[in-house]
Short mmCIF file of C-alpha atoms and ligand atoms in Angstrom, two decimals:
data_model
loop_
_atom_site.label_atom_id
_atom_site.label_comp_id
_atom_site.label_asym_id
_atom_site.label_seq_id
_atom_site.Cartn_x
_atom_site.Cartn_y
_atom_site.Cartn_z
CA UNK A 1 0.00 0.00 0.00
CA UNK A 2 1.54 3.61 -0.81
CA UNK A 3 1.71 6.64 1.34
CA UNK A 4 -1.96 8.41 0.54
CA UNK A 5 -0.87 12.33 0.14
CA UNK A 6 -3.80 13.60 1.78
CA UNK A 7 -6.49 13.17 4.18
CA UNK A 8 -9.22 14.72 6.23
CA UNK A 9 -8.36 15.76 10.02
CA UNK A 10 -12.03 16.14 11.51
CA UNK A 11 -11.37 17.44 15.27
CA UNK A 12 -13.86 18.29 17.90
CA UNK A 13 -14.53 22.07 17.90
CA UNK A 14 -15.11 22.18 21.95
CA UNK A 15 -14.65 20.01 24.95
CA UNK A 16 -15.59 20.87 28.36
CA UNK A 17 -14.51 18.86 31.56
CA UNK A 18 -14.78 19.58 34.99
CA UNK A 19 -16.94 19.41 38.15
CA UNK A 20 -20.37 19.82 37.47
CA UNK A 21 -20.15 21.43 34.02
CA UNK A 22 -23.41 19.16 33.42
CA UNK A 23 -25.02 22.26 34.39
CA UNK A 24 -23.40 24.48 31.83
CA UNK A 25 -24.95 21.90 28.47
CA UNK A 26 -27.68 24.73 27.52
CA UNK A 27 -24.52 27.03 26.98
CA UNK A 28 -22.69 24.62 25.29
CA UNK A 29 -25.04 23.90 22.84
CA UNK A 30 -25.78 27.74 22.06
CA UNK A 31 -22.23 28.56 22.00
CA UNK A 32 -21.34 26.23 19.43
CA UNK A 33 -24.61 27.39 17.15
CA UNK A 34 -27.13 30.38 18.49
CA UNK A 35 -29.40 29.36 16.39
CA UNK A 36 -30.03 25.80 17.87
CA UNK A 37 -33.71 25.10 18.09
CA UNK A 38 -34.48 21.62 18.74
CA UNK A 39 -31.98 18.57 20.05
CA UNK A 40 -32.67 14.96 20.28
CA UNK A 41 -30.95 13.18 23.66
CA UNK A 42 -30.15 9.65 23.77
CA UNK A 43 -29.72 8.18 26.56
CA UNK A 44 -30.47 5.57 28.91
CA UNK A 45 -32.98 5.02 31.51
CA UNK A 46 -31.42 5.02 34.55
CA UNK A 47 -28.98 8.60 33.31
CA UNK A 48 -32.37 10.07 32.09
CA UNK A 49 -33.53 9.54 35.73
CA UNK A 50 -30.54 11.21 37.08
CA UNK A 51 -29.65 14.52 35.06
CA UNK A 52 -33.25 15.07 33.70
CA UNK A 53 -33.35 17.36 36.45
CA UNK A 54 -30.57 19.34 36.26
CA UNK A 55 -30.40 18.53 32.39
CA UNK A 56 -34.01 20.78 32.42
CA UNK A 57 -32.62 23.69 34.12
CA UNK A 58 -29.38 24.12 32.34
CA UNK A 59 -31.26 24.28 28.81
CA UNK A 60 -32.86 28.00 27.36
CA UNK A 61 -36.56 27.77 27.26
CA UNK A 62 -36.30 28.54 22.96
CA UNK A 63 -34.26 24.88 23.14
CA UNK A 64 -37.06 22.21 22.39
CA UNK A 65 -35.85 18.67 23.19
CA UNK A 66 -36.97 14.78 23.23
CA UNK A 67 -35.83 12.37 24.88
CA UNK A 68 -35.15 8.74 22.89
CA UNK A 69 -33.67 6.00 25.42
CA UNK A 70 -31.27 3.36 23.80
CA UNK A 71 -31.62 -0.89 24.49
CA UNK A 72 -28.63 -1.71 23.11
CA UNK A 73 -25.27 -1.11 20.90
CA UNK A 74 -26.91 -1.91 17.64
CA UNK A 75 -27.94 -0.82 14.03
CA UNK A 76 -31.89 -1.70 15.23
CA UNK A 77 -31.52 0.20 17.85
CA UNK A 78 -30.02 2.92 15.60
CA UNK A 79 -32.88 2.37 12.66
CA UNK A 80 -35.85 2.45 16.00
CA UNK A 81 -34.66 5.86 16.71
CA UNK A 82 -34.21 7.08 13.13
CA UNK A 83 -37.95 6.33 12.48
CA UNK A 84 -38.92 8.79 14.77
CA UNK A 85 -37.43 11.64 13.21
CA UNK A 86 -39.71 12.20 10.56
CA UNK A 87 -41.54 15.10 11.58
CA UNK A 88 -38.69 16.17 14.69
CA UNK A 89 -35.36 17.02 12.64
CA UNK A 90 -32.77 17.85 15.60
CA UNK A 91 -29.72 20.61 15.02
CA UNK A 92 -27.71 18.69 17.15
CA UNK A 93 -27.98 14.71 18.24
CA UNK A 94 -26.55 14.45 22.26
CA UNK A 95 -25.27 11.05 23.01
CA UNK A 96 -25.75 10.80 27.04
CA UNK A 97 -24.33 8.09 28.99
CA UNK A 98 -22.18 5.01 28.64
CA UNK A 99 -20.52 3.94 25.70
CA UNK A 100 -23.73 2.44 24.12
CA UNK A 101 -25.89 5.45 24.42
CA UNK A 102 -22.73 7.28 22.82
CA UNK A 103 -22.38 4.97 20.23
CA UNK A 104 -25.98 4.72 19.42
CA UNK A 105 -26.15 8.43 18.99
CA UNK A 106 -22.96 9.34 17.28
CA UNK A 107 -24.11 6.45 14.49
CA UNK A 108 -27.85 8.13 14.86
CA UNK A 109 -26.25 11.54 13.99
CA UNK A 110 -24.72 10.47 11.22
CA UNK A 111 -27.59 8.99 9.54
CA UNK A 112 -29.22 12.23 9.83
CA UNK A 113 -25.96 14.15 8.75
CA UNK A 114 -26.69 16.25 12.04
CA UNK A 115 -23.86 17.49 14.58
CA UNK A 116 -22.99 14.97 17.53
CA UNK A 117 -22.15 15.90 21.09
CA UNK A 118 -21.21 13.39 23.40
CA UNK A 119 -21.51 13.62 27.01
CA UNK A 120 -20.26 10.70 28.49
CA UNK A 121 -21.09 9.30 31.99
CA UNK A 122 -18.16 6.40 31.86
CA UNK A 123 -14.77 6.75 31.26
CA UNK A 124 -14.84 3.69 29.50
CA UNK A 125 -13.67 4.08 25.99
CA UNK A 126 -11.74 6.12 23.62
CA UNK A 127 -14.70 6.35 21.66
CA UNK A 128 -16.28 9.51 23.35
CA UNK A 129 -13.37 12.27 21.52
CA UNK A 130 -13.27 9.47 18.35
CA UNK A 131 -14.96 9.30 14.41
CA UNK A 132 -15.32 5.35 15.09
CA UNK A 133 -18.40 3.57 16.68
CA UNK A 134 -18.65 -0.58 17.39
CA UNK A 135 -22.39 -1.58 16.88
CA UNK A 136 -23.79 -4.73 16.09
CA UNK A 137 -25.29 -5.20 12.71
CA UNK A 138 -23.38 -2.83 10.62
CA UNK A 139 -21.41 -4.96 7.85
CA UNK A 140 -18.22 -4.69 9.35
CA UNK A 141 -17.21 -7.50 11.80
CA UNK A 142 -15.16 -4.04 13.73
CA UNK A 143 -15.22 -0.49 14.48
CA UNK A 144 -16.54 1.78 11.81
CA UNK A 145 -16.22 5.19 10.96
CA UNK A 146 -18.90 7.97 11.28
CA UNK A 147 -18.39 12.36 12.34
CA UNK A 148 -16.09 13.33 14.24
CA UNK A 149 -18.13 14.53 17.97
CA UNK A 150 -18.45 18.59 17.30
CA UNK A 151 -18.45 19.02 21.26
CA UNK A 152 -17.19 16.91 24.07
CA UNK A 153 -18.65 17.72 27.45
CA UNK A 154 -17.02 15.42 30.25
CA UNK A 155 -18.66 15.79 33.79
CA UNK A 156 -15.84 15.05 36.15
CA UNK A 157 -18.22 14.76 39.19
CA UNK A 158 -21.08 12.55 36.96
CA UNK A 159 -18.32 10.46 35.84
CA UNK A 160 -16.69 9.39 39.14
CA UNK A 161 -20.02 7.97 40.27
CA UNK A 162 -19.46 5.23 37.71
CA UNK A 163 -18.58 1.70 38.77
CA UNK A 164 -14.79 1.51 39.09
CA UNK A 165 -15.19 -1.38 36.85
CA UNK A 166 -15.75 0.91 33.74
CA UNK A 167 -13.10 2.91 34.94
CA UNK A 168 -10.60 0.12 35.01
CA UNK A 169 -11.88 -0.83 31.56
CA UNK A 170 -11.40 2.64 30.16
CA UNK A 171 -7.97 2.10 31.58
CA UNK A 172 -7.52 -1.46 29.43
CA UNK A 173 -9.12 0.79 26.19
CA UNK A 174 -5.64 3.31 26.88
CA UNK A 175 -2.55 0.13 27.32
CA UNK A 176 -4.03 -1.06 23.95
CA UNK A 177 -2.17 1.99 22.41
CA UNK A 178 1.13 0.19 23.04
CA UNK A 179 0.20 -2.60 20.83
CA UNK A 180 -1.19 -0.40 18.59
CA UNK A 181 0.86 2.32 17.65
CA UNK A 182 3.74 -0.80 17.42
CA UNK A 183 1.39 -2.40 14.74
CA UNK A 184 1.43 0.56 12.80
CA UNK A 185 5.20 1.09 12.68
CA UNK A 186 4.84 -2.89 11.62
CA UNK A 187 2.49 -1.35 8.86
CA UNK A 188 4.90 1.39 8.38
CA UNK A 189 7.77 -0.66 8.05
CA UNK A 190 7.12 -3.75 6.51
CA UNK A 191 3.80 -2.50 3.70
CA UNK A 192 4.80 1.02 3.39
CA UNK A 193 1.96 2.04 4.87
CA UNK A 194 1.12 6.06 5.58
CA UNK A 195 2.50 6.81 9.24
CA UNK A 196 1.70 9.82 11.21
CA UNK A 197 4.22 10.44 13.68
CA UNK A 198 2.03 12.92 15.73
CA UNK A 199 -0.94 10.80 16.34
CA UNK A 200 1.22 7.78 16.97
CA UNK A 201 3.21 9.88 19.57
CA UNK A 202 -0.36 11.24 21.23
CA UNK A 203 -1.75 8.20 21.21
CA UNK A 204 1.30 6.34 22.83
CA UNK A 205 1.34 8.99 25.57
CA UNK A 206 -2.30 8.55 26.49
CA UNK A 207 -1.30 4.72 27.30
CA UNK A 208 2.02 6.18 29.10
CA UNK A 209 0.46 7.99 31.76
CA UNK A 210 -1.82 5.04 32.68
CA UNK A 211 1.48 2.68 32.83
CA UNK A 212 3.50 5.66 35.01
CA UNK A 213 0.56 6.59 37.20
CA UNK A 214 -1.54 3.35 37.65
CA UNK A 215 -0.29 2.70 41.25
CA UNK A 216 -2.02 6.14 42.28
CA UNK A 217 -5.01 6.12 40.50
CA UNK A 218 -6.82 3.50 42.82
CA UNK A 219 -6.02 5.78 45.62
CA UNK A 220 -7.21 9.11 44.18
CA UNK A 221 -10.44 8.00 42.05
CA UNK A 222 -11.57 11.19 41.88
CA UNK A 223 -8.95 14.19 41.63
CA UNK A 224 -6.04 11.97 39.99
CA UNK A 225 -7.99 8.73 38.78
CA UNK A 226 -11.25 10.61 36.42
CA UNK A 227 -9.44 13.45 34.92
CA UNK A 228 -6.44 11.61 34.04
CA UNK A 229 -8.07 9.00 32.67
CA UNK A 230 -10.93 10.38 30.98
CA UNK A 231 -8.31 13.29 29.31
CA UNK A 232 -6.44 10.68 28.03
CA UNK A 233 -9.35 8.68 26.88
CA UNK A 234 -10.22 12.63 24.83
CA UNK A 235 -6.78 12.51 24.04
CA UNK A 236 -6.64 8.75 22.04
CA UNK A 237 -9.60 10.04 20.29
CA UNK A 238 -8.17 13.03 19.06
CA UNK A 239 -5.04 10.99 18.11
CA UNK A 240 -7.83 8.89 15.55
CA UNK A 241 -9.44 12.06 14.45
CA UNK A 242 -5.66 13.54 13.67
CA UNK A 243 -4.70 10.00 11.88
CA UNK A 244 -8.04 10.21 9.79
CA UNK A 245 -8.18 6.01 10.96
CA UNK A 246 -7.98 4.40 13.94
CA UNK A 247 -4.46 3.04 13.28
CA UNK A 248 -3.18 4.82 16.50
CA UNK A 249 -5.65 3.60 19.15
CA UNK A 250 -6.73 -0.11 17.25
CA UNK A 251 -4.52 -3.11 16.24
CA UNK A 252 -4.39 -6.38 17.14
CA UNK A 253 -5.70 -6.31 20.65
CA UNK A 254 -8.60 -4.74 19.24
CA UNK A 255 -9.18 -7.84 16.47
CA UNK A 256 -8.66 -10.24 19.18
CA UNK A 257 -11.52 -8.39 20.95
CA UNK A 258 -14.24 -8.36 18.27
CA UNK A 259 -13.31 -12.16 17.35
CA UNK A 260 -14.31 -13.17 21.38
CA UNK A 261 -17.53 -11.13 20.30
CA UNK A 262 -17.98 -13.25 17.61
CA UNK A 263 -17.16 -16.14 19.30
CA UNK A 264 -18.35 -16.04 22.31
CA UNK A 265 -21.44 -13.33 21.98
CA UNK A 266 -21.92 -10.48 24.65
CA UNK A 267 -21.23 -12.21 27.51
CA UNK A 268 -17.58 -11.61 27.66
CA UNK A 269 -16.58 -8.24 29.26
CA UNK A 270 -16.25 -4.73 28.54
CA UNK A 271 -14.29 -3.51 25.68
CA UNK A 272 -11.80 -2.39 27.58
CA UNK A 273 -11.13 -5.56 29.24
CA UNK A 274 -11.26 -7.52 26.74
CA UNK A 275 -8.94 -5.28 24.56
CA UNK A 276 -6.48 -4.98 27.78
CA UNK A 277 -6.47 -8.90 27.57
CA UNK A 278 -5.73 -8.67 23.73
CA UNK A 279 -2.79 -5.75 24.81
CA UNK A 280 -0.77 -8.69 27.21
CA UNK A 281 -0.40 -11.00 24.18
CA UNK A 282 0.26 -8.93 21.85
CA UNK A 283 2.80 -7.41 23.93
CA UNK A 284 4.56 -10.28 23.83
CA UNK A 285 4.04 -11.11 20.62
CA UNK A 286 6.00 -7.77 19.88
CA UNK A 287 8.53 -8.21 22.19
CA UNK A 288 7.41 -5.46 24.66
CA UNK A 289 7.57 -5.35 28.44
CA UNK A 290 4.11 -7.36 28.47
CA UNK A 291 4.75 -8.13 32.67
CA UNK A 292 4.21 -4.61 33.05
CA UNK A 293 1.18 -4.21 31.49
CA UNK A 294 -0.43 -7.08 33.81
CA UNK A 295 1.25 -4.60 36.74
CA UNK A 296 -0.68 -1.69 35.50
CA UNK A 297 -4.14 -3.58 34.62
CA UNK A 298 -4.01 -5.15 37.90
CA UNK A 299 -3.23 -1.84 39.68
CA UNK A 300 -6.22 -0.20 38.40
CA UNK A 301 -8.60 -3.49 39.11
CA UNK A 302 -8.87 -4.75 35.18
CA UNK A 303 -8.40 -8.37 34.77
CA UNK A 304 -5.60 -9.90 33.54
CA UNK A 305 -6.34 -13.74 33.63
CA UNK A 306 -9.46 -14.71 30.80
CA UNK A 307 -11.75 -16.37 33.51
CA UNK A 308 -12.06 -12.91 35.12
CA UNK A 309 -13.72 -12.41 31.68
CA UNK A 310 -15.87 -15.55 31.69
CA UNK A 311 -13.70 -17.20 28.68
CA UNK A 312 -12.00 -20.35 28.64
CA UNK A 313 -8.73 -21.79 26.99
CA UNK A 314 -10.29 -22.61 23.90
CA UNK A 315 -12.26 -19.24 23.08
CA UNK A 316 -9.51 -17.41 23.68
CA UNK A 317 -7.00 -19.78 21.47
CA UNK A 318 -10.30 -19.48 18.35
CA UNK A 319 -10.15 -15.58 19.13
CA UNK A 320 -6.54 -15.52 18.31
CA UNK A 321 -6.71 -18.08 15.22
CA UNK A 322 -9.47 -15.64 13.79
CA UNK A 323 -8.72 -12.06 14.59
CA UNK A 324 -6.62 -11.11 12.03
CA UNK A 325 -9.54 -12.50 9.33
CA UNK A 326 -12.02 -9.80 10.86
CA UNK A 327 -9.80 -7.33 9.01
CA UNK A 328 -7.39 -8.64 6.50
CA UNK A 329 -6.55 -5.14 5.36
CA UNK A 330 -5.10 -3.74 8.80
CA UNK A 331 -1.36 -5.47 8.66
CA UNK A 332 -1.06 -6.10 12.33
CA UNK A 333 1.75 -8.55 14.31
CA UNK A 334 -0.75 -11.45 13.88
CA UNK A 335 -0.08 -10.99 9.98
CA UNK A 336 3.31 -11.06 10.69
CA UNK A 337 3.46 -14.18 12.82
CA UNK A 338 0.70 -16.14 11.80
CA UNK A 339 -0.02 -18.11 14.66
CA UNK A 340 -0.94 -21.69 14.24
CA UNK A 341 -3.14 -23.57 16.91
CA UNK A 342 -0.02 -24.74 18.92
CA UNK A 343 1.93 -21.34 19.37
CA UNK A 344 -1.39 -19.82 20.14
CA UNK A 345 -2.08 -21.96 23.11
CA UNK A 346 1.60 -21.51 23.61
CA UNK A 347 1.01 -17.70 23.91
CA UNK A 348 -2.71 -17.90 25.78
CA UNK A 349 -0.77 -20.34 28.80
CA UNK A 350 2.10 -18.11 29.08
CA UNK A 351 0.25 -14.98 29.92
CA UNK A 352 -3.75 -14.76 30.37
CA UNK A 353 -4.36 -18.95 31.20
CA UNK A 354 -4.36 -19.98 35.19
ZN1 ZN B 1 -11.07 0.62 21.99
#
């Protein structure tokens, strides 16, 4: 593949974070158009039932809004909503919540070519600053790519009441930038593919400061643990948007994770722990410090062993056999190495087996 000469770097125009800034979303929304009329939220149940409150008071009474709650991470889901905006055409499409109401509504706005904000409520994934959405049913068996979020409004004090569990995952989502900004100098090297230096360098710090700070962030959730995290979650996203692909924040780890999806079904852990599972093996695989990765993952509470996940030997052995077919295009150390059945059970014992 040769060096493309040019592509598209779609950024987010503003992103707010702090305390409380939930409050501040009717401003938000004005400031980045005045002549906003009418927004659609998507959300969940139980964040509807906390913010609608506070949600109501922060908006301008000439704002008209609906409210659209989200089952789950998939094109139906996406297509149930769509339906209703025949006669209600929002300026702006708010994704409110965890990563599926984001998801949902970033993939929602882009169906109705409509500005997306996302507001997230778990510091879960890199997706909340990113172009790229994972939602069943599209025809990709892995992340695709929509719009860019125009705004990014991160609620510091909303966010820490999530379940450290999310947390930890969101930490798992930011080590898989080791393995994958390593896969793309394999691209780089080896097919000639494009390279950004800059996003690769952005992304690789956002994984950095979780490997350097992980021994504090259990003890200081809220001023240390949330802002860090969640900045460097914006941060990874931006990386993607600066890339124009996901090179920088997706390789391998990420194809082992959507082949235990496929394998396995939903039951198998957040994204980010699966991913940070994927990150340990390909870590070794690549020849990287992959002991220090468990450190970090287990410093933050992620799991590092696959029956924390609910998978056994064999799912996780399939997972590796089939990644790489998910997406033959993205040259990734699995390309390289080719595992057969042996060296993958090889590799699954060593590291994430009891
Ligand atoms: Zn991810």
């Amino acid at each position: 593949m040769s060096s493309p000469s040019t592509h598209l770097m779609e950024l987010p125009r503003k992103i707010l974070i702090g305390d409380n800034v939930i409050c501040q979303l009717g401003s938000f929304i004005m400031d980045l158009d005045g002549k906003a009329s009418k927004i659609a939220i998507i959300t969940g149940n139980n964040v509807k039932a906390k913010v609608e409150k506070v949600f109501r008071s922060s908006v301008f009474e000439s704002l008209q809004y609906s409210w659209y709650i989200v089952d789950d991470a998939s094109m139906d889901s996406v297509n149930k909503i769509h339906t209703k905006f025949r006669d209600y055409i929002p300026d702006f499409v708010i994704g409110l919540g965890g990563g599926r109401s984001v998801d949902v509504a970033k993939m929602t706005a882009f169906k109705l070519n409509k500005p997306f904000i996302s507001v997230p409520t778990s510091a879960s994934h890199d997706g909340i600053s990113s172009p790229f959405v994972s939602i069943r049913g599209t025809d990709k068996p892995h992340s695709v790519k929509v719009n860019t979020p125009i705004g990014v409004l991160a609620d510091t004090q909303l966010l820490s009441e999530a379940p450290l569990r999310l947390l930890a995952s969101g930490c798992g989502d930011l080590v898989a930038k080791l393995t994958a900004v390593k896969d793309w100098e394999l691209a780089r090297d080896e097919k000639n593919e494009y390279f950004g230096t800059y996003a690769a360098n952005l992304a690789y710090m956002s994984a950095k400061i979780i490997l350097e700070g992980s021994d504090k962030l259990l003890h200081k959730k809220k001023e240390f643990g949330i802002r860090t995290i969640v900045e460097a979650l914006i941060s990874a996203g931006v990386a993607a948007c600066i890339a124009g692909s996901s090179r920088p924040c997706s390789g391998a780890e990420h194809l082992f994770s959507h082949a235990l999806e496929y394998t396995v079904g939903q039951n198998c852990g957040l994204h980010g722990e699966r991913v940070g599972l994927g990150t340990i093996m390909m870590a070794k695989l690549h020849g990287l410090d992959w002991e220090r990765i468990v450190k970090t993952l287990k410093n933050v509470g992620a799991p590092t062993k696959a029956k924390q996940i609910k998978i056994n030997e064999d799912q996780v052995v399939r997972s590796l056999l089939t990644a790489q077919s998910l997406r033959p295009d993205r040259y990734t150390i699995l390309s390289k190495l080719k595992l057969d059945r042996r060296s993958a059970l090889e590799l699954a014992k060593s590291v994430c087996i009891v």
